Each structure stands twice: as structure tokens, then as C-alpha cells.
Amino acid sequence: MKTLEQIATELQGYDPQAMSAADVLAFLSRLAVPVQDVVELPLFEAFGRVLADDVISPFDVPPHDNSAMDGYAFDGRQLAANAALELEVVGTALAGKAWQGSVLPGQCVKIMTGAIMPPGLDTVVPQEFTKLQPGRESAENARASIPPGLLSAGDNRRLRGEDLIRGKPALRKGELLTPARLGLAASLGLETLKTWRPLRVAYFSTGDEILSLGEAPREGAVYDSNRYTVFGMLSRLGCQVIDMGVVRDDPALLEATFSRAAAQADAVITSGGVSVGEADFTKAMMKKLGDVAFWRIAMRPGRPMAVGRILPAKSALSPDSTGQDGDQQHGNPHGAILFGLPGNPVAVMVTFLAFVRPALLQMMGANAAAPPLLRARSTEAIRKKPGRTEYQRGWVSTAPDGSLQVRTTGNQGSGVLSSMAEANGLIMLHHGQGSVAVGDEVDVMMFEGVL
Ligand code: AMP
Ligand code: MG
């Protein structure tokens, strides 16, 4: 585990007062330490978790050559280029009930999708391409006629092991258990999977003007929305959330809350209190608790941010903890990574998506790459100065010609949550990029599956 100072010396030209989005990601990827504990879980519970080990296929999938169609199975060597093939139907192979018996040249077996290919047969003619004579479909000894030029040997047969090969990894350590991967694990007959334990993430909002739901409105005060957006984004990631409420701008209260949070959680996310006017006060208090850096990031929205590692106060660990090993269940003697996000509601969401989410995925043991950006044509001009990364709330849709287009969703103020609620993605205007003209292509980070 590296200190902030060690990381700073590793990064070329590190300047906390002028961080680019790329600098922030590089720094956080060095700060985030993956969890180490493995939990073996039944499949339904493993959904959304991260694999702690490769999953090795215990058998070939499919385990036998089988038919990809309903039709007639035969030996493909009998196909001739310009003559119909006439075959006698000698039996039926059903899915789950193999046909027993030998098949001679000139014969075929009626076969259903998924049924095991009878020995020696390698080709299936789909039922709809076959003429049956004299039309007694189900009866044996009917004759099937296959027109010439339609098939090649091996057609419509699925090969044993074409999906997965016994002894080879079917899934890799670090993969998130998506619906497809969960289904794949089940297809291997596995009842449990080894996963990394989920992250515990504590969060709270700060500010004297922030009201909790249920409190009476008062002049100058706003209801806390950040705890709800943060809760939603953490839940989407499969984190165990610890909601610590709203904390007033009071040093003693803040300090106590930070210590309690760090004692229980792998990561602590706060909002508010890192902007210029408030930084000194928070800075002094956070410095007491651990190792914290305050950044100014060349981005919009979301310029100020604090990061670091908060150490739990000894008293916050279990009462009989010696301070050496902590308490297994609650204690986190190494401290928690801190993400001190700005207070403005959209800035919270954007900094979470851009920086916190990738860092948390790394801590979860996931080797998830950043989701691919989508290219869409901007239907409007967007003003932008090179030298900072801007995230504009956008709505991506399909244009009449089938291409993708994007428009902004209105007021882009960093506190305007309605334009965020209306958006389905963030238009990402990169650090070096300038203004966008109508019809220019832009990158979009889609929310699908994330927000
Ligand atoms: P701060 O970063 O604390 O200076 O806050 C910046 C702006 O965001 C102020 O207008 C705050 O009222 C607002 N804000 C801070 N925290 C929250 C919150 N939890 N919910 C809604 N608005 C907030
Ligand atoms: Mg504040």
C-alpha cells in the first residue's frame, strides 16, 4: 500500500492544483488496493460479484456432437453434386434420448434439435428442405429425399466442445458475474463460485444547509440529494452501502463521523466541504485523520476533490482491539480510501462516474475496462475551451437515417439535477478538444447499466 507521497513521486509532473482527468485516474489506480477475502457463494448470490478465480470447465460443452436443427441425420459422404439423395428413415433421435442402433449407407435417422448425433452420422438436413415419401411423416421406413446442391457434409451439426473445452478456463478471475456469465457457470453444473467479498462503502453528506428527508423546509436550506444518487450508483456496482446521514459543518462531528466510517468501510465517500471557501477547515480536520490530498481538477463540472486514506481512530474499532490486528468483523485497521467529492449534485455524479467508479471496480478485484464510448453526431453547437475535460448531459437517439445523434438536455449548471435526470449519457469533451459544431461527432459515455 503506497502513501500519497510515494504515488506523487511516481507520477510525472504531479501537481495537485492542476490535475487533468487522466492524472486523476493514474493516481487513483495506484491508490486503490483490491480486497483480499474470498467468499464462496451459491450462484444466485454470486450474481454481480467479481470472480476470485478462473472457472475451469469440468467437461466439454456441448458434451456430444448434436443436431442444430429438426431434420434428418445422415452420413454426409453420400451427398452428390447433382443428384438428389434418397434415404430410408430407420428411427428417431430425441433431445435427451439418443437413438441406439446402427445406420447403414442409404439410411437416415429423424432427429430433433439438441439430440445426440448417432454414431457415424455427421450431417443434418433440415426438415423443411426434405420431401418425405410416401408422406407418412412419423412412420419409419418412409423415404426422405434431399435435393442436390443444398448441403455440405457436416452441416447443421454442433461439435462436441465447440462452446467450451474440458480443463480450459470458461470464465476468468476478475470478471464481473453478468447474467450471461452466471448462466455459463450454471451450464457447467457448478453450484458455487469463488468471489471477492463485496466492498463496504460508507457515505455521508456535509453542510449546515443540507436537510434530511422528513425535516421541515427552511429558508436557504436544500434537501440532500447526494446521498440518494451515491446510494444508487454504489448499489449498481454491487457495493454494501453504509449510510451515515447528513453531518453539519462542525469539526468535532465530522471528525467522529470520518473515524466511524473508516473503521467499518473500505471506502468513504463524502460530498461538500472541499470547495475553496471550505477547504481549509476540512483540510485541517482531515489531515488529523490520515493522508489526504486536495486537488483542483481541470474538468467541468466537479473541479475540487479530496482523496486519501483515512485511518480509523482506535476507539472506533472494537473495544478490545489492540490496534494491531483490529476487529475481524468491523475493524479496518488499514483505513479506508477517501473520496471527498464536491457538493453540487451533478458534480457528485460526474466525479463518481469518471473517477470513483473505476477506482472502486479495481478495489472490487474487477479487471473491467472502461466501458466503450459511443460516437454520435451533435445536433447542436457546444462551446468548449481546450485545457479541461467537460461532461455535458445528453440524450442519444437514432436519427431518421439510422445514425446516432445526441443533444444536450438543457441547463448544464453543476447543481441542476433535472438535466441529469433527463439524460441517458454524458457527452465527453476531452481535455484538448475545442468547440463542437452542429454535425460534429462527439464521444458519449452511456448510462445504460450504470445509472
Ligand atoms: P459545497 O461544495 O459544500 O460548497 O456545496 C456546493 C453546492 O452544492 C451548494 O450550493 C450546496 O448547497 C450544494 N450541496 C452540497 N451538498 C448537497 C447535498 N447533499 N444535496 C444537495 N445539494 C448539496
Ligand atoms: Mg458545504
Short mmCIF file of C-alpha atoms and ligand atoms in Angstrom, two decimals:
data_model
loop_
_atom_site.label_atom_id
_atom_site.label_comp_id
_atom_site.label_asym_id
_atom_site.label_seq_id
_atom_site.Cartn_x
_atom_site.Cartn_y
_atom_site.Cartn_z
CA MET A 1 0.00 0.00 0.00
CA LYS A 2 1.57 3.24 -1.13
CA THR A 3 1.42 6.62 0.62
CA LEU A 4 0.18 9.63 -1.30
CA GLU A 5 3.72 10.95 -1.33
CA GLN A 6 5.09 7.76 -2.89
CA ILE A 7 2.42 7.90 -5.58
CA ALA A 8 3.13 11.57 -6.21
CA THR A 9 6.80 10.85 -6.90
CA GLU A 10 5.86 8.07 -9.33
CA LEU A 11 3.76 10.41 -11.46
CA GLN A 12 5.49 12.79 -13.85
CA GLY A 13 4.67 16.42 -13.17
CA TYR A 14 2.16 15.72 -10.41
CA ASP A 15 0.51 19.00 -9.46
CA PRO A 16 -2.46 18.82 -7.09
CA GLN A 17 -3.51 22.30 -8.22
CA ALA A 18 -3.71 21.36 -11.91
CA MET A 19 -4.85 17.77 -12.32
CA SER A 20 -6.15 16.52 -15.66
CA ALA A 21 -8.78 13.78 -15.71
CA ALA A 22 -6.05 11.41 -16.91
CA ASP A 23 -3.80 12.41 -13.95
CA VAL A 24 -6.63 11.65 -11.53
CA LEU A 25 -7.19 8.19 -13.00
CA ALA A 26 -3.47 7.41 -12.95
CA PHE A 27 -3.22 8.50 -9.31
CA LEU A 28 -6.29 6.57 -8.15
CA SER A 29 -5.25 3.38 -9.90
CA ARG A 30 -2.14 3.42 -7.69
CA LEU A 31 -4.08 4.24 -4.54
CA ALA A 32 -6.86 1.63 -4.89
CA VAL A 33 -5.95 -1.68 -3.28
CA PRO A 34 -8.06 -4.75 -4.23
CA VAL A 35 -9.83 -6.65 -1.46
CA GLN A 36 -8.23 -9.95 -0.48
CA ASP A 37 -11.01 -12.01 1.09
CA VAL A 38 -12.65 -14.73 -0.95
CA VAL A 39 -16.26 -15.77 -0.41
CA GLU A 40 -17.66 -18.90 -2.00
CA LEU A 41 -21.29 -18.28 -2.90
CA PRO A 42 -24.23 -20.19 -4.40
CA LEU A 43 -24.89 -18.97 -7.93
CA PHE A 44 -27.88 -16.75 -7.31
CA GLU A 45 -25.98 -14.89 -4.59
CA ALA A 46 -22.86 -14.61 -6.75
CA PHE A 47 -24.69 -12.52 -9.34
CA GLY A 48 -22.99 -9.13 -9.72
CA ARG A 49 -19.91 -10.16 -7.75
CA VAL A 50 -16.38 -10.47 -9.13
CA LEU A 51 -14.74 -13.86 -9.71
CA ALA A 52 -11.78 -14.51 -7.42
CA ASP A 53 -10.55 -17.43 -9.52
CA ASP A 54 -10.71 -18.80 -13.05
CA VAL A 55 -13.66 -21.13 -13.62
CA ILE A 56 -12.38 -24.29 -15.29
CA SER A 57 -14.80 -26.24 -17.43
CA PRO A 58 -15.25 -29.73 -15.90
CA PHE A 59 -16.43 -31.14 -19.24
CA ASP A 60 -16.79 -30.36 -22.92
CA VAL A 61 -19.75 -28.17 -23.82
CA PRO A 62 -21.66 -29.49 -25.64
CA PRO A 63 -20.66 -32.91 -24.33
CA HIS A 64 -21.58 -34.67 -27.62
CA ASP A 65 -21.94 -33.81 -31.28
CA ASN A 66 -25.61 -32.89 -31.65
CA SER A 67 -28.08 -31.58 -34.14
CA ALA A 68 -28.61 -27.84 -34.64
CA MET A 69 -31.95 -28.41 -36.43
CA ASP A 70 -35.03 -30.58 -36.54
CA GLY A 71 -34.49 -32.80 -39.59
CA TYR A 72 -32.78 -35.99 -40.72
CA ALA A 73 -29.25 -37.06 -39.79
CA PHE A 74 -27.14 -39.00 -42.27
CA ASP A 75 -23.59 -39.71 -43.39
CA GLY A 76 -22.59 -36.65 -45.45
CA ARG A 77 -20.20 -38.64 -47.66
CA GLN A 78 -23.23 -39.78 -49.62
CA LEU A 79 -24.03 -36.28 -50.90
CA ALA A 80 -23.55 -35.97 -54.66
CA ALA A 81 -23.18 -32.69 -56.53
CA ASN A 82 -26.04 -33.08 -58.99
CA ALA A 83 -28.28 -35.89 -57.82
CA ALA A 84 -30.92 -35.95 -55.12
CA LEU A 85 -30.14 -38.23 -52.19
CA GLU A 86 -32.86 -40.72 -51.25
CA LEU A 87 -32.64 -42.13 -47.72
CA GLU A 88 -34.71 -44.58 -45.72
CA VAL A 89 -35.79 -43.31 -42.28
CA VAL A 90 -34.87 -46.02 -39.75
CA GLY A 91 -35.54 -44.32 -36.40
CA THR A 92 -35.83 -41.16 -34.34
CA ALA A 93 -33.30 -39.39 -32.10
CA LEU A 94 -34.85 -37.08 -29.49
CA ALA A 95 -33.16 -34.44 -27.36
CA GLY A 96 -32.30 -36.25 -24.15
CA LYS A 97 -32.97 -39.69 -25.71
CA ALA A 98 -30.26 -40.87 -28.08
CA TRP A 99 -31.08 -43.24 -30.91
CA GLN A 100 -29.49 -46.64 -30.34
CA GLY A 101 -28.60 -48.71 -33.33
CA SER A 102 -26.52 -48.65 -36.45
CA VAL A 103 -27.30 -46.76 -39.60
CA LEU A 104 -26.29 -48.26 -42.96
CA PRO A 105 -25.50 -46.36 -46.13
CA GLY A 106 -28.76 -45.26 -47.71
CA GLN A 107 -30.40 -44.76 -44.32
CA CYS A 108 -31.06 -41.76 -42.05
CA VAL A 109 -32.47 -41.00 -38.59
CA LYS A 110 -35.13 -38.42 -37.89
CA ILE A 111 -33.50 -36.06 -35.37
CA MET A 112 -34.59 -33.19 -33.10
CA THR A 113 -32.58 -30.08 -32.22
CA GLY A 114 -30.10 -30.89 -29.45
CA ALA A 115 -30.33 -34.68 -29.91
CA ILE A 116 -27.03 -36.58 -29.93
CA MET A 117 -25.84 -37.42 -33.45
CA PRO A 118 -25.99 -41.20 -33.95
CA PRO A 119 -22.52 -42.74 -34.41
CA GLY A 120 -21.15 -42.33 -37.92
CA LEU A 121 -23.59 -39.57 -38.92
CA ASP A 122 -22.27 -36.04 -39.37
CA THR A 123 -24.86 -34.06 -41.36
CA VAL A 124 -28.42 -32.94 -40.78
CA VAL A 125 -30.86 -31.89 -43.48
CA PRO A 126 -33.46 -29.54 -42.03
CA GLN A 127 -36.97 -30.89 -42.14
CA GLU A 128 -38.21 -28.05 -44.37
CA PHE A 129 -35.74 -28.97 -47.14
CA THR A 130 -36.77 -32.61 -47.20
CA LYS A 131 -39.51 -34.33 -49.19
CA LEU A 132 -40.96 -37.35 -47.47
CA GLN A 133 -42.37 -40.24 -49.49
CA PRO A 134 -44.91 -41.55 -49.32
CA GLY A 135 -45.76 -38.79 -46.84
CA ARG A 136 -46.15 -40.84 -43.70
CA GLU A 137 -44.11 -38.36 -41.74
CA SER A 138 -43.72 -40.17 -38.45
CA ALA A 139 -43.55 -43.71 -39.74
CA GLU A 140 -40.25 -45.45 -40.10
CA ASN A 141 -39.32 -46.83 -43.47
CA ALA A 142 -40.54 -43.61 -45.03
CA ARG A 143 -38.08 -42.23 -47.57
CA ALA A 144 -36.55 -38.78 -47.27
CA SER A 145 -35.42 -37.03 -50.43
CA ILE A 146 -32.71 -34.34 -50.25
CA PRO A 147 -32.39 -32.05 -53.28
CA PRO A 148 -28.84 -31.65 -54.72
CA GLY A 149 -26.65 -28.63 -54.08
CA LEU A 150 -28.25 -27.71 -50.80
CA LEU A 151 -25.90 -29.16 -48.20
CA SER A 152 -22.28 -29.96 -47.47
CA ALA A 153 -21.06 -32.73 -45.18
CA GLY A 154 -21.06 -31.55 -41.53
CA ASP A 155 -23.86 -29.03 -41.97
CA ASN A 156 -26.27 -28.36 -39.09
CA ARG A 157 -24.23 -30.31 -36.60
CA ARG A 158 -22.83 -28.77 -33.42
CA LEU A 159 -19.49 -30.24 -32.48
CA ARG A 160 -18.61 -31.55 -29.06
CA GLY A 161 -16.56 -28.90 -27.21
CA GLU A 162 -17.30 -26.14 -29.72
CA ASP A 163 -18.51 -23.92 -26.84
CA LEU A 164 -16.11 -24.91 -24.05
CA ILE A 165 -13.29 -27.42 -23.72
CA ARG A 166 -12.82 -29.51 -20.61
CA GLY A 167 -9.91 -28.29 -18.44
CA LYS A 168 -9.79 -24.86 -20.06
CA PRO A 169 -10.99 -21.64 -18.36
CA ALA A 170 -14.58 -20.85 -19.16
CA LEU A 171 -14.52 -17.64 -17.11
CA ARG A 172 -11.61 -15.59 -15.85
CA LYS A 173 -10.65 -14.25 -12.45
CA GLY A 174 -11.67 -10.59 -12.22
CA GLU A 175 -14.72 -10.93 -14.46
CA LEU A 176 -17.94 -9.42 -13.18
CA LEU A 177 -20.70 -12.02 -12.93
CA THR A 178 -23.14 -10.77 -15.53
CA PRO A 179 -26.33 -12.68 -16.45
CA ALA A 180 -24.53 -14.47 -19.32
CA ARG A 181 -21.60 -15.49 -17.12
CA LEU A 182 -23.89 -16.70 -14.36
CA GLY A 183 -25.75 -18.81 -16.92
CA LEU A 184 -22.48 -20.15 -18.28
CA ALA A 185 -21.34 -21.19 -14.79
CA ALA A 186 -24.69 -22.94 -14.30
CA SER A 187 -24.31 -24.75 -17.64
CA LEU A 188 -21.14 -26.30 -16.19
CA GLY A 189 -23.10 -27.72 -13.28
CA LEU A 190 -21.28 -25.52 -10.77
CA GLU A 191 -23.27 -24.85 -7.60
CA THR A 192 -20.94 -22.26 -6.07
CA LEU A 193 -18.39 -19.73 -7.27
CA LYS A 194 -15.40 -18.14 -5.56
CA THR A 195 -15.87 -14.39 -5.48
CA TRP A 196 -14.13 -11.45 -3.86
CA ARG A 197 -16.07 -10.16 -0.90
CA PRO A 198 -18.13 -7.10 -1.75
CA LEU A 199 -16.81 -3.67 -0.91
CA ARG A 200 -18.24 -1.83 2.07
CA VAL A 201 -18.67 1.80 1.22
CA ALA A 202 -19.75 4.42 3.74
CA TYR A 203 -21.08 7.78 2.58
CA PHE A 204 -22.38 10.98 4.07
CA SER A 205 -23.31 14.47 3.02
CA THR A 206 -21.94 17.57 4.70
CA GLY A 207 -23.25 21.07 5.07
CA ASP A 208 -25.24 23.18 7.54
CA GLU A 209 -27.74 23.94 4.79
CA ILE A 210 -28.49 20.29 3.94
CA LEU A 211 -31.81 18.84 5.09
CA SER A 212 -32.55 15.16 5.53
CA LEU A 213 -35.84 13.90 4.17
CA GLY A 214 -38.55 14.41 6.76
CA GLU A 215 -37.08 17.65 8.08
CA ALA A 216 -39.18 20.77 7.68
CA PRO A 217 -38.01 23.07 4.86
CA ARG A 218 -36.36 26.29 5.97
CA GLU A 219 -35.04 29.28 4.10
CA GLY A 220 -31.70 28.72 2.40
CA ALA A 221 -31.74 25.00 3.06
CA VAL A 222 -31.93 22.24 0.44
CA TYR A 223 -32.86 18.61 0.69
CA ASP A 224 -29.96 16.19 0.47
CA SER A 225 -29.92 14.58 -2.95
CA ASN A 226 -26.32 13.40 -2.97
CA ARG A 227 -26.87 10.52 -0.58
CA TYR A 228 -29.51 9.18 -2.93
CA THR A 229 -27.51 9.44 -6.15
CA VAL A 230 -24.45 7.98 -4.41
CA PHE A 231 -26.55 5.18 -2.90
CA GLY A 232 -27.93 4.35 -6.37
CA MET A 233 -24.55 4.36 -8.09
CA LEU A 234 -22.97 2.22 -5.35
CA SER A 235 -25.86 -0.23 -5.44
CA ARG A 236 -25.47 -0.61 -9.21
CA LEU A 237 -21.86 -1.62 -8.54
CA GLY A 238 -22.93 -4.25 -6.01
CA CYS A 239 -21.32 -2.49 -3.02
CA GLN A 240 -22.57 -2.89 0.53
CA VAL A 241 -23.60 0.59 1.49
CA ILE A 242 -23.30 2.24 4.91
CA ASP A 243 -25.40 5.40 5.03
CA MET A 244 -24.06 7.83 7.63
CA GLY A 245 -26.57 10.59 7.05
CA VAL A 246 -26.04 14.33 6.89
CA VAL A 247 -23.26 15.84 9.02
CA ARG A 248 -23.21 19.52 9.91
CA ASP A 249 -20.11 21.65 9.24
CA ASP A 250 -18.84 21.02 12.74
CA PRO A 251 -15.22 19.83 13.13
CA ALA A 252 -15.85 17.51 16.07
CA LEU A 253 -18.87 15.88 14.45
CA LEU A 254 -17.11 15.49 11.12
CA GLU A 255 -14.04 14.01 12.73
CA ALA A 256 -16.09 11.48 14.68
CA THR A 257 -18.06 10.52 11.58
CA PHE A 258 -14.95 10.08 9.46
CA SER A 259 -13.40 7.83 12.10
CA ARG A 260 -16.51 5.70 12.45
CA ALA A 261 -16.82 5.40 8.68
CA ALA A 262 -13.18 4.44 8.21
CA ALA A 263 -13.47 1.78 10.91
CA GLN A 264 -16.24 -0.03 9.04
CA ALA A 265 -15.66 0.63 5.39
CA ASP A 266 -13.16 0.07 2.59
CA ALA A 267 -14.07 3.42 1.09
CA VAL A 268 -15.67 6.60 2.37
CA ILE A 269 -17.47 8.98 0.04
CA THR A 270 -18.42 12.45 1.21
CA SER A 271 -19.97 15.34 -0.62
CA GLY A 272 -19.49 19.02 0.09
CA GLY A 273 -16.85 20.87 2.03
CA VAL A 274 -13.98 20.64 -0.44
CA SER A 275 -14.58 23.85 -2.38
CA VAL A 276 -12.18 26.76 -1.93
CA GLY A 277 -14.17 28.52 0.78
CA GLU A 278 -14.40 25.39 2.88
CA ALA A 279 -11.20 23.56 2.09
CA ASP A 280 -9.05 24.97 4.88
CA PHE A 281 -11.42 23.92 7.57
CA THR A 282 -11.90 20.41 6.19
CA LYS A 283 -8.26 20.12 5.29
CA ALA A 284 -7.06 20.68 8.82
CA MET A 285 -9.57 18.20 10.17
CA MET A 286 -8.85 15.51 7.52
CA LYS A 287 -5.10 15.88 7.97
CA LYS A 288 -5.54 14.80 11.57
CA LEU A 289 -7.19 11.57 10.46
CA GLY A 290 -4.88 10.34 7.76
CA ASP A 291 -3.22 11.11 4.50
CA VAL A 292 -5.26 13.48 2.32
CA ALA A 293 -4.59 15.47 -0.85
CA PHE A 294 -6.78 18.28 -2.16
CA TRP A 295 -6.98 18.57 -5.91
CA ARG A 296 -8.14 21.07 -8.44
CA ILE A 297 -9.14 19.12 -11.49
CA ALA A 298 -9.30 20.61 -14.98
CA MET A 299 -12.85 19.48 -15.54
CA ARG A 300 -16.42 20.68 -15.54
CA PRO A 301 -18.47 20.04 -13.54
CA GLY A 302 -16.56 18.93 -10.47
CA ARG A 303 -13.38 20.92 -10.05
CA PRO A 304 -12.42 20.36 -6.38
CA MET A 305 -11.92 16.92 -4.92
CA ALA A 306 -10.12 15.40 -1.95
CA VAL A 307 -8.60 11.92 -1.92
CA GLY A 308 -6.62 9.97 0.55
CA ARG A 309 -6.65 7.34 3.18
CA ILE A 310 -8.42 7.81 6.50
CA LEU A 311 -7.29 5.84 9.48
CA PRO A 312 -9.89 4.78 11.99
CA ALA A 313 -9.48 6.10 15.50
CA LYS A 314 -8.55 3.26 17.87
CA SER A 315 -11.68 3.92 19.86
CA ALA A 316 -13.76 3.38 16.74
CA LEU A 317 -12.52 -0.20 16.41
CA SER A 318 -13.88 -2.86 18.73
CA PRO A 319 -13.28 -2.07 22.42
CA ASP A 320 -10.81 -4.90 23.00
CA SER A 321 -8.92 -4.34 19.78
CA THR A 322 -5.23 -3.92 20.45
CA GLY A 323 -4.92 -1.69 17.45
CA GLN A 324 -2.62 -4.26 15.85
CA ASP A 325 -4.99 -6.61 14.16
CA GLY A 326 -8.23 -4.72 14.54
CA ASP A 327 -11.55 -6.46 14.78
CA GLN A 328 -12.16 -9.02 12.09
CA GLN A 329 -15.76 -8.15 11.60
CA HIS A 330 -15.84 -4.38 11.86
CA GLY A 331 -12.29 -3.17 12.00
CA ASN A 332 -10.43 -1.91 9.03
CA PRO A 333 -7.02 -1.24 10.56
CA HIS A 334 -5.53 -0.17 7.23
CA GLY A 335 -8.02 2.62 6.93
CA ALA A 336 -10.37 3.50 4.14
CA ILE A 337 -9.80 5.24 0.85
CA LEU A 338 -11.45 8.66 0.91
CA PHE A 339 -13.25 10.30 -1.97
CA GLY A 340 -14.17 13.83 -0.89
CA LEU A 341 -16.48 14.92 -3.70
CA PRO A 342 -17.73 18.44 -4.36
CA GLY A 343 -21.18 19.33 -3.05
CA ASN A 344 -23.01 20.20 -6.25
CA PRO A 345 -25.32 17.33 -7.15
CA VAL A 346 -24.23 16.89 -10.78
CA ALA A 347 -20.56 17.31 -9.87
CA VAL A 348 -21.01 14.43 -7.42
CA MET A 349 -22.40 12.16 -10.11
CA VAL A 350 -19.85 13.12 -12.75
CA THR A 351 -16.83 12.71 -10.44
CA PHE A 352 -18.26 9.41 -9.26
CA LEU A 353 -18.62 8.10 -12.81
CA ALA A 354 -15.33 9.45 -14.05
CA PHE A 355 -13.08 8.60 -11.09
CA VAL A 356 -14.71 6.85 -8.12
CA ARG A 357 -16.35 4.09 -10.11
CA PRO A 358 -13.14 2.92 -11.85
CA ALA A 359 -11.27 3.01 -8.52
CA LEU A 360 -13.99 1.02 -6.75
CA LEU A 361 -14.04 -1.57 -9.56
CA GLN A 362 -10.31 -2.01 -9.08
CA MET A 363 -10.82 -2.43 -5.32
CA MET A 364 -13.54 -5.00 -6.06
CA GLY A 365 -10.92 -7.08 -7.88
CA ALA A 366 -12.57 -6.45 -11.24
CA ASN A 367 -10.49 -6.19 -14.37
CA ALA A 368 -13.33 -4.31 -16.03
CA ALA A 369 -12.04 -1.92 -18.66
CA ALA A 370 -13.71 1.46 -19.02
CA PRO A 371 -16.95 0.96 -20.96
CA PRO A 372 -16.51 1.89 -24.62
CA LEU A 373 -17.57 5.39 -25.59
CA LEU A 374 -20.18 5.79 -28.27
CA ARG A 375 -19.79 8.19 -31.21
CA ALA A 376 -22.80 10.35 -32.00
CA ARG A 377 -23.42 13.43 -34.13
CA SER A 378 -24.11 16.54 -32.12
CA THR A 379 -27.33 18.22 -33.22
CA GLU A 380 -26.15 21.47 -31.69
CA ALA A 381 -23.07 23.59 -31.31
CA ILE A 382 -21.29 23.31 -27.93
CA ARG A 383 -18.79 25.88 -26.73
CA LYS A 384 -15.68 24.45 -25.12
CA LYS A 385 -12.20 25.66 -24.28
CA PRO A 386 -9.25 23.30 -24.68
CA GLY A 387 -7.44 22.54 -21.42
CA ARG A 388 -10.15 20.84 -19.39
CA THR A 389 -12.45 17.85 -19.70
CA GLU A 390 -16.13 18.73 -19.88
CA TYR A 391 -19.06 16.43 -19.34
CA GLN A 392 -22.37 17.59 -20.80
CA ARG A 393 -25.62 15.85 -20.04
CA GLY A 394 -27.02 14.46 -23.27
CA TRP A 395 -29.77 12.46 -24.86
CA VAL A 396 -28.68 9.97 -27.51
CA SER A 397 -31.24 8.85 -30.07
CA THR A 398 -31.39 7.30 -33.51
CA ALA A 399 -31.65 9.79 -36.38
CA PRO A 400 -34.05 9.12 -39.30
CA ASP A 401 -31.08 7.88 -41.37
CA GLY A 402 -30.25 5.30 -38.68
CA SER A 403 -27.13 7.03 -37.34
CA LEU A 404 -26.74 8.11 -33.73
CA GLN A 405 -27.31 11.71 -32.74
CA VAL A 406 -27.06 13.50 -29.41
CA ARG A 407 -28.46 16.72 -27.98
CA THR A 408 -27.80 18.32 -24.61
CA THR A 409 -30.58 18.17 -22.05
CA GLY A 410 -30.74 21.80 -21.11
CA ASN A 411 -29.21 23.83 -18.29
CA GLN A 412 -25.73 22.46 -17.65
CA GLY A 413 -25.22 24.13 -14.25
CA SER A 414 -23.37 21.83 -11.85
CA GLY A 415 -26.27 21.89 -9.42
CA VAL A 416 -29.01 21.24 -12.00
CA LEU A 417 -30.08 17.66 -11.39
CA SER A 418 -33.12 17.82 -13.71
CA SER A 419 -30.93 17.88 -16.83
CA MET A 420 -29.06 14.88 -15.42
CA ALA A 421 -32.30 13.03 -14.74
CA GLU A 422 -33.34 13.70 -18.33
CA ALA A 423 -30.06 12.42 -19.84
CA ASN A 424 -29.11 8.94 -20.99
CA GLY A 425 -25.40 9.68 -21.26
CA LEU A 426 -22.61 12.18 -20.76
CA ILE A 427 -21.12 13.89 -23.78
CA MET A 428 -17.40 13.75 -23.08
CA LEU A 429 -15.45 16.69 -24.43
CA HIS A 430 -11.82 15.73 -23.95
CA HIS A 431 -9.02 17.78 -22.42
CA GLY A 432 -7.53 19.04 -25.70
CA GLN A 433 -10.82 19.36 -27.55
CA GLY A 434 -12.30 22.71 -28.61
CA SER A 435 -15.82 23.82 -29.53
CA VAL A 436 -18.20 21.43 -31.27
CA ALA A 437 -20.08 22.48 -34.43
CA VAL A 438 -23.51 21.20 -35.45
CA GLY A 439 -22.99 17.78 -37.07
CA ASP A 440 -19.60 17.08 -35.44
CA GLU A 441 -19.14 13.64 -33.93
CA VAL A 442 -18.63 13.53 -30.15
CA ASP A 443 -17.87 10.79 -27.61
CA VAL A 444 -20.66 9.79 -25.24
CA MET A 445 -20.40 7.77 -22.03
CA MET A 446 -23.74 5.94 -21.89
CA PHE A 447 -25.54 5.37 -18.57
CA GLU A 448 -27.10 2.06 -19.60
CA GLY A 449 -26.41 -0.43 -16.81
CA VAL A 450 -24.53 2.19 -14.80
CA LEU A 451 -27.08 4.79 -13.75
P1 AMP B 1 -20.12 22.83 -1.23
O1 AMP B 1 -19.22 22.01 -2.08
O2 AMP B 1 -20.30 22.27 0.13
O3 AMP B 1 -19.69 24.27 -1.22
O4 AMP B 1 -21.56 22.82 -1.92
C1 AMP B 1 -21.76 23.31 -3.22
C2 AMP B 1 -23.23 23.44 -3.54
O5 AMP B 1 -23.82 22.15 -3.54
C3 AMP B 1 -24.03 24.25 -2.54
O6 AMP B 1 -24.98 25.01 -3.25
C4 AMP B 1 -24.69 23.23 -1.67
O7 AMP B 1 -25.88 23.68 -1.11
C5 AMP B 1 -24.94 22.11 -2.65
N1 AMP B 1 -24.96 20.83 -1.95
C6 AMP B 1 -23.98 20.38 -1.13
N2 AMP B 1 -24.31 19.18 -0.63
C7 AMP B 1 -25.52 18.86 -1.14
C8 AMP B 1 -26.39 17.75 -0.99
N3 AMP B 1 -26.05 16.70 -0.21
N4 AMP B 1 -27.55 17.73 -1.66
C9 AMP B 1 -27.89 18.78 -2.45
N5 AMP B 1 -27.11 19.87 -2.63
C10 AMP B 1 -25.93 19.92 -1.99
MG MG B 2 -20.83 22.81 2.07
#
